[in-house]
Coordinates of C-alpha atoms in Angstrom, one line a residue:
X1 CA 11.9 -0.6 18.6
X2 CA 10.1 1.4 15.9
X3 CA 6.7 1.5 15.4
X4 CA 5.6 1.2 11.9
X5 CA 1.8 2.0 10.5
X6 CA 2.4 -0.7 7.6
X7 CA 4.2 -3.7 7.5
X8 CA 4.6 -4.4 3.5
X9 CA 6.2 -7.4 1.4
X10 CA 7.4 -7.3 -2.0
X11 CA 8.3 -10.6 -3.1
X12 CA 11.2 -10.4 -6.0
X13 CA 12.5 -7.0 -4.4
X14 CA 16.5 -7.7 -5.5
X15 CA 15.1 -8.2 -9.0
X16 CA 14.9 -5.5 -11.8
X17 CA 11.5 -4.1 -11.3
X18 CA 11.6 -5.1 -7.5
X19 CA 14.2 -3.2 -6.6
X20 CA 13.4 0.0 -7.9
X21 CA 9.9 -0.6 -6.1
X22 CA 11.9 -1.3 -2.8
X23 CA 13.9 1.8 -3.2
X24 CA 10.8 4.1 -3.9
X25 CA 8.8 2.7 -0.8
X26 CA 11.8 2.6 1.7
X27 CA 12.3 6.2 0.8
X28 CA 8.7 7.9 0.2
X29 CA 7.4 5.8 3.0
X30 CA 9.6 6.2 6.1
X31 CA 6.3 5.0 8.1
X32 CA 6.3 1.9 6.6
X33 CA 8.2 -1.4 7.2
X34 CA 9.0 -3.1 3.6
X35 CA 10.3 -6.4 3.8
X36 CA 12.0 -8.0 0.7
X37 CA 11.3 -11.6 0.3
X38 CA 13.4 -12.9 -2.7
X39 CA 15.1 -16.0 -3.3
X40 CA 18.0 -15.0 -4.6
X41 CA 18.1 -17.2 -7.8
X42 CA 20.4 -15.5 -10.6
X43 CA 18.2 -12.7 -11.5
X44 CA 18.2 -11.3 -8.1
X45 CA 20.8 -9.3 -7.0
X46 CA 21.2 -7.4 -3.1
X47 CA 23.6 -4.9 -4.8
X48 CA 20.6 -3.3 -6.6
X49 CA 19.8 -2.0 -3.2
X50 CA 23.0 -1.1 -1.5
X51 CA 21.9 2.4 -0.9
X52 CA 18.8 1.7 1.0
X53 CA 20.4 -1.5 3.1
X54 CA 20.7 0.1 6.3
X55 CA 17.2 2.0 6.3
X56 CA 15.6 1.1 9.4
X57 CA 12.3 0.8 7.5
X58 CA 13.9 -2.1 5.6
X59 CA 14.4 -5.7 5.6
X60 CA 15.5 -8.6 3.9
X61 CA 14.3 -12.1 4.1
X62 CA 15.7 -14.7 1.8
X63 CA 12.8 -17.3 1.3
X64 CA 11.3 -19.3 -1.6
X65 CA 7.6 -18.2 -2.2
X66 CA 6.8 -21.5 -2.5
X67 CA 7.1 -22.2 1.6
X68 CA 3.5 -21.4 2.5
X69 CA 4.6 -22.1 6.3
X70 CA 7.7 -19.7 6.3
X71 CA 5.8 -17.0 4.4
X72 CA 3.1 -17.0 6.7
X73 CA 5.2 -17.4 10.2
X74 CA 7.0 -14.3 8.1
X75 CA 3.5 -12.4 7.9
X76 CA 2.4 -13.2 11.2
X77 CA 5.5 -12.2 12.9
X78 CA 5.5 -8.5 11.5
X79 CA 1.7 -8.4 10.8
X80 CA 1.9 -8.0 7.2
X81 CA -1.1 -6.1 5.8
X82 CA 0.1 -5.9 2.1
X83 CA 1.6 -8.2 -0.3
X84 CA 3.1 -6.9 -4.0
X85 CA 4.1 -9.7 -5.7
X86 CA 6.8 -9.7 -8.6
X87 CA 8.7 -12.4 -7.9
X88 CA 8.5 -14.8 -11.1
X89 CA 10.8 -16.4 -13.9
X90 CA 10.1 -13.6 -16.6
X91 CA 12.3 -14.7 -19.6
X92 CA 10.4 -16.6 -22.5
X93 CA 13.6 -18.6 -24.1
X94 CA 14.2 -19.9 -20.5
X95 CA 10.5 -21.1 -20.7
X96 CA 10.9 -22.9 -23.5
X97 CA 14.0 -24.7 -22.4
X98 CA 12.6 -25.4 -18.7
X99 CA 8.7 -25.0 -18.5
X100 CA 8.8 -27.0 -15.2
X101 CA 10.3 -24.1 -13.5
X102 CA 8.1 -21.4 -14.8
X103 CA 4.9 -23.5 -13.6
X104 CA 6.5 -24.0 -9.7
X105 CA 7.8 -20.3 -9.3
X106 CA 4.8 -18.5 -11.3
X107 CA 1.7 -20.6 -10.6
X108 CA 2.7 -22.6 -7.3
X109 CA 4.6 -19.6 -6.0
X110 CA 1.8 -17.8 -6.4
X111 CA -0.7 -19.8 -5.1
X112 CA 1.5 -20.8 -2.2
X113 CA 1.2 -16.7 -1.4
X114 CA -2.4 -16.5 -1.7
X115 CA -2.6 -19.4 0.5
X116 CA -0.6 -17.9 3.2
X117 CA -2.5 -14.3 3.3
X118 CA -5.7 -16.1 3.4
X119 CA -4.7 -18.2 6.4
X120 CA -3.2 -15.3 8.1
X121 CA -5.8 -12.6 7.4
X122 CA -8.8 -14.8 8.0
X123 CA -7.4 -15.2 11.2
X124 CA -6.8 -12.0 12.2
X125 CA -9.5 -9.9 14.5
X126 CA -9.7 -7.7 11.2
X127 CA -10.2 -10.3 8.9
X128 CA -9.6 -8.6 5.3
X129 CA -10.0 -4.9 6.5
X130 CA -7.1 -2.8 5.5
X131 CA -5.0 -6.0 3.5
X132 CA -4.3 -5.9 -0.3
X133 CA -2.4 -8.7 -2.3
X134 CA -1.3 -7.1 -5.2
X135 CA -0.1 -9.2 -8.4
X136 CA 2.1 -7.7 -11.1
X137 CA 1.8 -9.6 -14.1
X138 CA 2.6 -9.3 -17.8
X139 CA 0.7 -8.0 -21.2
X140 CA 2.3 -11.2 -22.8
X141 CA -1.0 -13.3 -21.3
X142 CA -2.9 -11.4 -24.2
X143 CA -1.4 -13.0 -26.6
X144 CA -0.2 -11.4 -30.0
X145 CA -1.7 -8.4 -32.1
X146 CA -1.6 -7.7 -35.7
X147 CA -0.1 -4.6 -37.3
X148 CA -2.9 -2.6 -36.7
X149 CA -4.6 0.0 -34.2
X150 CA -5.6 -2.6 -31.6
X151 CA -4.3 -2.4 -28.2
X152 CA -4.5 -4.5 -25.1
X153 CA -7.5 -3.6 -23.1
X154 CA -8.3 -4.7 -18.9
X155 CA -11.2 -6.8 -21.2
X156 CA -8.6 -8.7 -23.9
X157 CA -9.4 -12.3 -23.8
X158 CA -6.1 -14.3 -22.3
X159 CA -4.4 -15.7 -25.4
X160 CA -0.9 -16.8 -24.3
X161 CA 1.8 -18.5 -26.5
X162 CA 4.6 -19.6 -24.6
X163 CA 5.4 -21.5 -21.1
X164 CA 6.1 -17.7 -19.6
X165 CA 3.1 -16.2 -20.9
X166 CA 0.8 -19.3 -19.9
X167 CA 2.2 -19.6 -16.4
X168 CA 1.7 -15.7 -15.5
X169 CA -2.0 -16.5 -17.1
X170 CA -2.5 -19.3 -14.5
X171 CA -1.1 -17.2 -11.9
X172 CA -3.4 -14.1 -12.6
X173 CA -6.6 -16.5 -12.8
X174 CA -5.5 -18.1 -9.3
X175 CA -5.7 -14.1 -7.8
X176 CA -8.6 -13.4 -9.3
X177 CA -10.1 -16.8 -7.8
X178 CA -9.0 -15.9 -4.3
X179 CA -10.8 -12.4 -4.6
X180 CA -14.2 -14.2 -5.9
X181 CA -14.3 -17.1 -3.8
X182 CA -12.5 -16.0 -0.7
X183 CA -13.0 -12.1 -0.8
X184 CA -9.7 -11.4 -0.5
X185 CA -9.1 -8.1 -1.9
X186 CA -6.7 -8.3 -4.7
X187 CA -5.6 -5.9 -7.9
X188 CA -3.7 -7.4 -11.0
X189 CA -1.6 -5.3 -13.1
X190 CA -0.3 -6.2 -16.3
X191 CA 2.3 -4.3 -17.7
X192 CA 4.5 -3.7 -20.7
X193 CA 8.3 -4.5 -21.5
X194 CA 10.3 -2.5 -18.9
X195 CA 13.9 -0.9 -19.4
X196 CA 16.0 0.6 -17.0
X197 CA 19.0 0.1 -14.9
X198 CA 19.7 -3.0 -12.8
X199 CA 18.1 -5.2 -15.4
X200 CA 19.6 -8.5 -15.3
X201 CA 21.7 -8.9 -19.1
X202 CA 20.1 -11.8 -21.1
X203 CA 17.2 -8.7 -21.6
X204 CA 17.6 -7.0 -25.0
X205 CA 18.5 -3.6 -23.9
X206 CA 21.5 -4.2 -21.2
X207 CA 22.7 -7.4 -23.4
X208 CA 23.4 -5.4 -26.7
X209 CA 24.9 -2.1 -24.4
X210 CA 27.2 -4.8 -23.1
X211 CA 27.7 -6.7 -26.6
X212 CA 28.3 -3.2 -28.1
X213 CA 30.7 -2.1 -25.7
X214 CA 32.5 -5.0 -26.3
X215 CA 32.0 -5.3 -30.2
X216 CA 30.2 -8.5 -29.9
X217 CA 27.2 -9.9 -32.1
X218 CA 23.8 -8.4 -31.7
X219 CA 21.3 -11.3 -32.5
X220 CA 18.4 -10.4 -33.9
X221 CA 15.4 -12.7 -34.1
X222 CA 13.8 -13.1 -37.6
X223 CA 14.1 -9.7 -39.5
X224 CA 13.7 -7.7 -36.4
X225 CA 9.6 -6.9 -36.9
X226 CA 8.4 -7.6 -33.7
X227 CA 6.8 -5.1 -32.1
X228 CA 6.9 -4.2 -28.2
X229 CA 5.6 -1.3 -26.0
X230 CA 8.9 0.2 -23.8
X231 CA 8.0 1.2 -20.0
X232 CA 10.6 3.3 -18.4
X233 CA 11.1 0.9 -15.0
X234 CA 10.9 4.1 -12.7
X235 CA 7.2 5.1 -14.3
X236 CA 6.2 1.4 -13.6
X237 CA 7.5 1.6 -9.8
X238 CA 5.6 4.5 -9.6
X239 CA 2.4 3.4 -10.9
X240 CA 2.6 0.4 -8.7
X241 CA 2.9 3.2 -5.8
X242 CA 0.1 4.7 -7.0
X243 CA -2.1 1.9 -7.7
X244 CA -1.1 0.0 -4.3
X245 CA -2.6 3.2 -2.5
X246 CA -5.4 4.3 -4.5
X247 CA -6.5 1.3 -6.8
X248 CA -9.8 -0.3 -6.5
X249 CA -9.7 -3.8 -4.9
X250 CA -11.0 -6.7 -7.8
X251 CA -9.6 -4.2 -10.7
X252 CA -7.6 -4.8 -13.6
X253 CA -5.0 -2.0 -14.7
X254 CA -3.1 -2.2 -17.6
X255 CA 0.4 0.0 -17.5
X256 CA 2.0 0.8 -20.5
X257 CA 4.8 3.4 -21.8
X258 CA 2.7 4.0 -25.4
X259 CA 6.1 3.5 -27.0
X260 CA 5.6 0.9 -29.6
X261 CA 9.2 0.4 -31.0
X262 CA 9.8 -2.5 -33.7
X263 CA 12.7 -4.3 -32.7
X264 CA 15.4 -3.8 -35.1
X265 CA 14.4 0.2 -34.9
X266 CA 14.7 -0.1 -30.9
X267 CA 18.1 -1.6 -31.7
X268 CA 19.5 0.9 -34.0
X269 CA 18.1 3.6 -31.8
X270 CA 20.3 1.8 -28.5
X271 CA 23.6 1.6 -31.2
X272 CA 23.0 5.0 -32.1
X273 CA 22.7 6.2 -28.5
X274 CA 25.6 3.6 -27.1
X275 CA 28.2 4.7 -30.1
X276 CA 27.8 8.5 -29.3
X277 CA 28.5 7.8 -25.4
X278 CA 31.5 5.5 -26.1
X279 CA 33.0 8.5 -28.4
X280 CA 32.6 6.0 -31.4
X281 CA 31.3 7.1 -34.7
X282 CA 27.5 7.2 -35.1
X283 CA 26.2 3.7 -36.4
X284 CA 29.5 2.3 -36.3
X285 CA 28.2 -1.0 -34.4
X286 CA 25.6 -1.7 -37.0
X287 CA 28.0 -3.9 -38.4
X288 CA 27.4 -6.0 -35.2
X289 CA 23.6 -6.9 -36.3
X290 CA 23.6 -10.5 -36.8
X291 CA 20.1 -11.8 -37.8
X292 CA 19.3 -15.2 -35.9
X293 CA 16.5 -17.9 -36.5
X294 CA 13.0 -16.5 -34.8
X295 CA 12.4 -17.5 -31.6
X296 CA 9.5 -20.5 -31.0
X297 CA 5.9 -19.2 -30.7
X298 CA 7.6 -15.6 -31.0
X299 CA 4.4 -13.2 -30.6
X300 CA 4.4 -10.4 -33.5
X301 CA 3.0 -7.1 -31.4
X302 CA 2.4 -6.1 -27.7
X303 CA 0.6 -2.9 -27.1
X304 CA -0.8 -1.8 -24.2
X305 CA -3.9 0.8 -23.8
X306 CA -3.3 2.6 -20.1
X307 CA -5.7 4.9 -20.6
X308 CA -7.9 3.2 -17.8
X309 CA -4.9 3.9 -15.3
X310 CA -4.9 7.7 -16.7
X311 CA -8.4 8.1 -16.5
X312 CA -9.2 6.8 -13.1
X313 CA -6.0 7.7 -11.2
X314 CA -4.3 10.2 -13.2
X315 CA -1.0 8.5 -14.3
X316 CA 0.9 8.6 -17.2
X317 CA 4.6 8.1 -18.2
X318 CA 6.9 10.9 -17.0
X319 CA 9.5 10.4 -19.5
X320 CA 9.8 10.0 -23.4
X321 CA 11.3 7.1 -24.8
X322 CA 14.3 9.1 -26.0
X323 CA 15.2 10.6 -22.6
X324 CA 14.7 7.0 -20.8
X325 CA 17.0 5.1 -23.1
X326 CA 19.7 7.8 -22.7
X327 CA 19.7 7.6 -18.8
X328 CA 19.5 3.7 -19.2
X329 CA 22.3 3.6 -21.5
X330 CA 24.3 6.0 -19.2
X331 CA 23.7 3.8 -16.4
X332 CA 25.2 1.2 -17.8
X333 CA 28.5 2.4 -19.2
X334 CA 28.8 3.8 -15.9
X335 CA 28.4 0.8 -13.9
X336 CA 30.5 -1.6 -16.1
X337 CA 31.5 -3.7 -12.7
X338 CA 28.3 -4.1 -11.9
X339 CA 27.6 -5.3 -15.2
X340 CA 30.9 -7.3 -15.0
X341 CA 29.9 -9.3 -12.1
X342 CA 26.4 -10.0 -13.3
X343 CA 27.7 -11.4 -16.3
X344 CA 30.5 -13.6 -14.7
X345 CA 28.4 -14.9 -11.9
X346 CA 30.4 -13.4 -9.2
X347 CA 27.5 -12.2 -7.1
X348 CA 25.2 -15.7 -7.2
X349 CA 28.5 -17.4 -5.6
X350 CA 28.7 -14.7 -2.9
X351 CA 25.3 -15.2 -1.7
X352 CA 25.2 -19.0 -2.2
X353 CA 28.8 -18.5 0.3
X354 CA 26.9 -16.1 2.6
X355 CA 23.6 -17.9 3.3
X356 CA 25.0 -21.1 3.1
X357 CA 25.2 -22.0 7.0
X358 CA 21.8 -20.1 7.8

C-alpha cells in the first residue's frame, strides 16, 4: 500500500471548479492522497476527471456532505488533515425557486463538515496541528456595487441579496465561528465569476456557446448592463493551491480576475469568438440576443480587489480575458459530445444506475 504524506478531501470535486482543482492536486502532488467527495447531483460529473481517475493517489467517494457520521468515518479511515470545501448549490435562479435546498447544502452541509472535522481532529494526538479547513465562497456575499471605482475587499461588510448569497454568507460565518470558538485552523476565500472548460451549461458562457452553435435565442437579463469580474477557472485552482499551502489560518483572501465586463459586452465578445470559430460571419449571431425580464434581486456590479493575495502570496491571473475566452470557446466546440450528454441528462441516469445498489 502506498504511503502518502497527506490525505486531503476536496468536496464537490466532480463539479466545475472542483474538477480543475482535483486534477491539479493529483498531478502536482503525487505524495498526497486526494479524496474527491461528491454527491453527484446534476452539476457533478465524473467525466470531468476521466484523465486522472486511475491515478494511484486519487480516490472518489460518493457522499452527501450533510452526512456527518460518514464524513467523520472517512476522515478517520484515511487520516485526513485537510478539507478544501467547494461543494455547493450555486445558481441564483435555482435559489430563488428553491431556497430550502440551498440552505440544506450550503449551510447545513458546511456545518456538518465542520463538526466532523472538529470531532476527528480534536480527538487525534496532534489535535489541530497540521490541519486546515479551507472554505471556498463567493463575492456575492458582499452584495452589490455601484458604477464607481469601489471594489470588494476582505473587509467589505456582508450584504447578500439572493437566497444563494445568503446561504453562502451563513456558511462563511459558521467557518469563522469554528475558528474563533474551537480554534480550528480555517481559511475563507471569496472569488469572482469563474469561466472555462467543464462548466455546467446553465451558466452564461457555456449556455450561450451552445445556443450560438444551435442558433437558439441568447436571453439577456434587463438591458445587459450588470457588471461581473471574470476569473479563468485554472487561475482560480492555482490560487486555491497556493493559499492552501501558504495562506495564514484565520485569514480571508479575495480571488478576482481583474476583468470587469458588462454582461452585454461579454456576450458580444463571446458571439464574435464563437462565430469565427464556427466559420460564420463575425457578429452573425448577434441577431439571437433576446432581452428578457430582469432577475429578481439582480445585483448591479461585482468587482474583487485581489491585491492582498498578490501582496502576501504573489498570486495574479496568468491569462488575459481574451485568451481565456478563446480557450474556453474552443474547448466547448471541440467537446460537443460532453455538452450533449450534459444537456440531455444522460450522465445523471448513468450515475444513478451505477450507484443504485451500493
